[in-house]
C-alpha cells in the first residue's frame, strides 16, 4: 500500500466513498430494533414473554435479529446505522448487546454509524466521545466493538463536539452533526427565522461546513470526516443546505417508513452522484410486515428483509440515474 | 395523607420545593466522577492502574467514591445530579454502576437528576425516555434505580421530548430542557439573533415555558414538572429568561469551578427566593484538591468534601439573603 492509499484507507469519508462505489449503493440500513416488531418465529425461539419486553429473553432475541439482518444486508449495502436508544432500554445487558452488534457489523466489512446523538460540554462531552467513538481502549472491549462514526447534537456549538472531532482526526473516524431532522416538530427550533432571513438549520449547516473544512479533516475525496444529518423538508431548503455544505457527506434519514420520497432525497446528492448516504430502517428490517412480502408469500423473514433491502438499493440507484 | 398531600407528594416540582425548604438549600451536588481526580487513597485501595483507567478497578473506585460523596452531602443538600457520560466510559459495567449510584442517592432521601442530555425522534426518543426516566420496569432494575428527573436537548422541538413529558406526568417525574449552557461556544447556536431581535435561547425558553404550562404539568407550587437548564451569561439575558419562564424551575450549572458567581446566579431566582436549583460539581466533590482544604490540613478527603459542600450551601444562602 502506498502512503497515499494508506491515507485514504484511514480517512473516514474516503473509506465511505470507496465502500459506496464497491456496492454501487450510497445507502445504509438503520437498525432500530423494537422487540414488538420482531419476527414471531424469533420471539418464539427465545421464549419472549409478551408481558415482559425488557428482560434477557428480549435482549437475546434483538441480538440475534440484528446479527441476522446484518448478515442478510451486508452483500448489498456499504453501511449500517445502529440506534443505541433501542439497546439502552435494556441497561447494562443492552449496552453489551450494542457493542456486540457493532462488532458483528464491522467484522462483516460494513461501515458502522453509531446513532447516539450525544453532546455535552467540557469533560462530559470528552467522556461521551471516549465512550462512543474511541478505539483506544486496550483490553476493555474486543477490537471493532466501537463504531466508525457517530451522530452528535449541535446545540452546544463547537466545543460540545470537539472531543469527537479530535478522535475522528486521530483515528480515521467520522461524525454526523444533526442539522435538519425529519420529525413533525423539528421546525420549532430548526425552522426559526434569523435576523438575516435564513433559518436556524441553514445557520447550523454553515457552522458544520466551517467545522468540516478545518485543516486535516477533508480527505482526498473532498469530503470531510464531519458530515451532517439532513432530512429533506422541501426542495429549496435541501438545495440550500447542499450548497452551504460542499465538504459534508449528508446522512439522510427517513426514506421509506418516515415518508421521504425519491425526488426529495435526490437533492441531497451533488450532480456527480456523491455527497449523500440515504438511510432506511423500518422499510427494510421489518419488510416481512409489508404488503409486498405478504403477497409474495415467502416463508422466511430473512428473505423478506433481503428483498426489502434490494428494493431500497434499487430505488436509490433510480434516484441517481433519473437525475 | 389527604388527596391534596398525595398530589403534592407525587408532583416533581412540589416534591423538589419541599425538599429545598427542608434543607434550606436550593442546590444540588453534581457527580461527574473523573477517575484521574479521585482521592489517591481510594485509587490505592482499589489498586487502580494509572495506565488503565478504563478497567473494573476504576469502576469500583468511582462507585465507592460516589457512594461516599452521597453519604457526606445528603444531610446538607436536597438533590444530586449524576452525569451518565462518566459512567458510559465503562460500557456495561459503567451503566450498572450508574443505576446503583442513582439508587443509593434515592435511598438516601435525595432527589436525583440524571444528567443524560438525551433526545431523538419518534420511537427512538420513546426508547430513551423508557430507559432513562421510567420506573415501570418490573423485575428489571431494583426500585429506585431510575432518576426522579433527567436533562434533555431541545433541538428536535417538542416531539423530541414528548415521551419524557408523558412519563413525567404519569409517574411524578421531571425533566430539565437545555436552554442556555455554560460552555465557551454555546453562543454559536444559542446566541444567534432571530428576526424579531431576540436570541435563540430566548426562543427556546419561550417554547419550554409553553410546554411547561400545559394542562396537568404545573403543581400546587406553581412550578411545572418541566424545568430548564439555564447557565447565566449576562444579567439582562438571565432576567429575560427568568421572566419568560415563570412556571419553570431553573437548574443552574457552573457554580464554582465553571466560574459562575453569586451575583450571576441570583437573577435565576424569583423575588420570593424560589425558582432555581444551583448545581456545583468539582468545587464540592474534589474539594480535597482545593487550596482551602490543603491549608486546613484535614487528612480525610470526606471531611474536605463535606466542608466544600457546606461552603457551597452557605454561599447560595448568602446569595438569597443579600437580595
Coordinates of N, CA, C and O in Angstrom, one line a residue, chain A residues 153-156 178-195 198-205 233 240, chain B residues 119-121 152-161 177-179 186 188-195 198-211:
Chain A
X153 N -25.2 16.1 18.5 CA -26.2 17.2 18.5 C -25.4 18.6 18.6 O -24.5 18.7 19.4
X154 N -25.8 19.5 17.8 CA -25.1 20.8 17.7 C -25.4 21.9 18.7 O -24.9 23.0 18.7
X155 N -26.4 21.6 19.6 CA -26.9 22.7 20.4 C -25.9 23.4 21.3 O -26.1 24.6 21.7
X156 N -24.8 22.8 21.6 CA -23.7 23.4 22.4 C -22.7 24.2 21.6 O -21.8 24.8 22.2
X178 N -26.3 16.7 13.6 CA -27.7 16.9 13.3 C -27.9 18.4 12.8 O -27.5 19.3 13.4
X179 N -28.4 18.5 11.6 CA -28.7 19.8 11.0 C -30.2 19.9 10.9 O -30.9 20.8 11.4
X180 N -30.8 19.0 10.1 CA -32.3 19.1 9.9 C -32.9 17.7 10.1 O -32.4 16.7 9.4
X181 N -33.8 17.6 11.0 CA -34.4 16.2 11.3 C -35.8 16.1 10.7 O -36.4 17.0 10.3
X182 N -36.3 14.8 10.7 CA -37.5 14.5 10.0 C -38.8 14.5 10.8 O -39.8 14.3 10.3
X183 N -38.7 14.8 12.1 CA -39.9 14.8 12.9 C -40.8 16.0 12.7 O -40.3 17.1 12.4
X184 N -42.1 15.8 13.0 CA -43.0 16.9 12.8 C -42.7 18.2 13.4 O -42.9 19.3 12.8
X185 N -42.2 18.2 14.7 CA -41.9 19.5 15.3 C -40.5 20.0 15.2 O -40.1 21.0 15.9
X186 N -39.8 19.4 14.3 CA -38.4 19.9 14.1 C -38.3 21.4 13.8 O -37.4 22.1 14.3
X187 N -39.3 21.9 13.1 CA -39.3 23.3 12.7 C -39.4 24.3 13.9 O -39.0 25.5 13.8
X188 N -39.9 23.8 15.0 CA -40.0 24.7 16.2 C -38.6 25.3 16.6 O -38.6 26.4 17.1
X189 N -37.6 24.6 16.4 CA -36.2 25.1 16.7 C -35.5 25.3 15.4 O -34.9 26.3 15.1
X190 N -35.4 24.2 14.5 CA -34.6 24.3 13.3 C -35.1 25.2 12.3 O -34.4 25.7 11.4
X191 N -36.4 25.5 12.3 CA -37.0 26.3 11.3 C -37.2 27.8 11.6 O -37.7 28.6 10.9
X192 N -36.7 28.2 12.8 CA -36.8 29.5 13.3 C -36.1 30.5 12.3 O -35.0 30.2 11.8
X193 N -36.7 31.6 12.0 CA -36.1 32.6 11.0 C -35.2 33.5 11.8 O -35.5 34.1 12.8
X194 N -34.0 33.7 11.3 CA -32.9 34.5 11.9 C -33.0 35.9 11.3 O -33.7 36.2 10.4
X195 N -32.2 36.8 11.9 CA -32.2 38.2 11.6 C -31.8 38.4 10.1 O -32.2 39.4 9.5
X198 N -32.4 33.9 7.0 CA -32.2 32.5 6.8 C -32.8 31.7 8.0 O -33.3 32.3 8.9
X199 N -32.8 30.4 7.9 CA -33.4 29.6 9.0 C -32.3 29.0 9.9 O -31.1 28.9 9.5
X200 N -32.7 28.6 11.1 CA -31.7 28.0 12.0 C -30.9 26.9 11.4 O -29.7 26.8 11.6
X201 N -31.6 26.0 10.7 CA -30.9 24.9 10.1 C -29.9 25.3 9.1 O -28.8 24.7 9.0
X202 N -30.1 26.4 8.4 CA -29.1 27.0 7.5 C -27.9 27.5 8.3 O -26.7 27.2 7.9
X203 N -28.2 28.1 9.4 CA -27.1 28.6 10.3 C -26.3 27.4 10.8 O -25.0 27.5 10.8
X204 N -26.9 26.4 11.3 CA -26.2 25.2 11.8 C -25.4 24.6 10.7 O -24.3 24.2 10.8
X205 N -26.0 24.5 9.5 CA -25.4 24.0 8.3 C -24.1 24.8 8.0 O -23.0 24.2 7.7
X233 N -36.8 18.6 3.8 CA -38.1 19.2 4.3 C -38.8 19.7 3.0 O -39.9 19.3 2.8
X240 N -30.4 24.5 -0.7 CA -29.6 25.4 0.0 C -28.6 24.8 0.9 O -27.4 25.1 0.9
Chain B
X119 N -32.2 13.1 23.6 CA -33.3 13.4 22.8 C -33.1 12.8 21.4 O -32.0 12.6 21.0
X120 N -34.2 12.4 20.8 CA -34.2 11.9 19.4 C -35.6 12.1 18.9 O -36.3 12.9 19.4
X121 N -36.0 11.3 17.9 CA -37.3 11.5 17.3 C -38.1 10.2 17.5 O -37.5 9.1 17.6
X152 N -32.7 17.0 29.1 CA -33.0 16.7 27.7 C -32.6 17.9 26.8 O -32.5 19.0 27.2
X153 N -32.4 17.5 25.5 CA -31.9 18.5 24.5 C -33.1 19.0 23.6 O -33.9 18.1 23.1
X154 N -33.2 20.3 23.4 CA -34.4 20.8 22.7 C -34.3 20.8 21.1 O -35.3 21.3 20.5
X155 N -33.2 20.4 20.6 CA -33.0 20.6 19.1 C -34.1 20.0 18.2 O -34.3 20.5 17.1
X156 N -34.8 19.0 18.7 CA -35.8 18.4 17.8 C -37.2 19.0 18.0 O -38.2 18.6 17.3
X157 N -37.3 20.0 18.9 CA -38.7 20.5 19.2 C -39.4 19.6 20.1 O -38.8 18.6 20.7
X158 N -40.7 19.9 20.3 CA -41.5 19.2 21.3 C -41.5 17.7 21.2 O -41.4 16.9 22.2
X159 N -41.8 17.2 20.0 CA -42.0 15.7 19.9 C -40.7 15.0 20.2 O -40.7 13.8 20.5
X160 N -39.5 15.7 20.2 CA -38.3 15.0 20.6 C -38.2 14.7 22.1 O -37.5 13.8 22.5
X161 N -39.1 15.4 22.9 CA -39.1 15.2 24.3 C -40.4 14.7 24.9 O -40.6 14.4 26.0
X177 N -35.0 21.0 30.4 CA -34.7 21.1 29.0 C -33.5 22.1 28.9 O -33.6 23.2 29.5
X178 N -32.5 21.8 28.1 CA -31.3 22.7 27.9 C -31.8 24.0 27.2 O -32.5 23.9 26.2
X179 N -31.6 25.1 27.9 CA -31.9 26.4 27.2 C -30.6 27.2 27.0 O -30.3 27.6 25.9
X186 N -21.2 28.1 23.4 CA -22.7 28.0 23.4 C -23.4 29.0 22.5 O -24.4 28.7 21.9
X188 N -22.7 30.1 19.7 CA -22.7 29.8 18.3 C -24.1 29.4 17.8 O -24.4 29.7 16.7
X189 N -24.8 28.7 18.7 CA -26.2 28.3 18.3 C -27.2 29.0 19.2 O -28.1 29.7 18.7
X190 N -26.9 29.0 20.5 CA -27.9 29.6 21.5 C -28.0 31.1 21.4 O -29.0 31.7 21.8
X191 N -26.9 31.7 20.9 CA -26.9 33.2 20.9 C -27.2 33.8 19.6 O -27.2 35.1 19.5
X192 N -27.6 33.0 18.7 CA -28.0 33.6 17.3 C -29.2 34.5 17.4 O -30.1 34.2 18.2
X193 N -29.1 35.6 16.7 CA -30.2 36.6 16.8 C -31.3 36.3 15.7 O -31.0 36.0 14.6
X194 N -32.5 36.3 16.2 CA -33.6 35.9 15.4 C -34.2 37.2 14.7 O -33.9 38.3 15.0
X195 N -35.2 36.9 13.8 CA -35.8 38.0 13.0 C -36.5 39.0 13.9 O -36.7 40.2 13.5
X198 N -34.8 38.9 19.2 CA -34.4 38.1 20.4 C -33.3 37.1 20.0 O -33.0 36.9 18.8
X199 N -32.9 36.3 21.0 CA -31.8 35.3 20.7 C -32.5 33.9 20.7 O -33.5 33.7 21.3
X200 N -31.7 33.0 20.2 CA -32.2 31.6 20.1 C -32.6 31.1 21.5 O -33.6 30.4 21.7
X201 N -31.7 31.4 22.5 CA -32.0 30.9 23.9 C -33.3 31.4 24.4 O -34.1 30.7 25.1
X202 N -33.7 32.7 24.0 CA -35.0 33.2 24.4 C -36.1 32.4 23.7 O -37.1 32.1 24.3
X203 N -35.9 32.2 22.5 CA -36.9 31.4 21.7 C -37.1 30.0 22.3 O -38.3 29.6 22.6
X204 N -36.0 29.3 22.6 CA -36.2 28.0 23.3 C -36.8 28.2 24.6 O -37.7 27.4 25.0
X205 N -36.4 29.2 25.4 CA -37.0 29.5 26.7 C -38.6 29.6 26.5 O -39.3 29.1 27.3
X206 N -39.0 30.4 25.5 CA -40.4 30.5 25.3 C -41.1 29.2 25.0 O -42.2 29.0 25.5
X207 N -40.5 28.4 24.2 CA -41.0 27.1 23.9 C -41.2 26.3 25.1 O -42.2 25.6 25.4
X208 N -40.1 26.3 25.9 CA -40.1 25.4 27.2 C -41.2 25.9 28.1 O -41.9 25.1 28.7
X209 N -41.4 27.2 28.2 CA -42.5 27.7 29.1 C -43.9 27.2 28.5 O -44.7 26.8 29.3
X210 N -44.0 27.3 27.2 CA -45.3 26.8 26.6 C -45.5 25.3 26.9 O -46.6 24.9 27.4
X211 N -44.5 24.5 26.8 CA -44.6 23.1 27.1 C -44.8 22.9 28.6 O -45.6 22.1 29.0

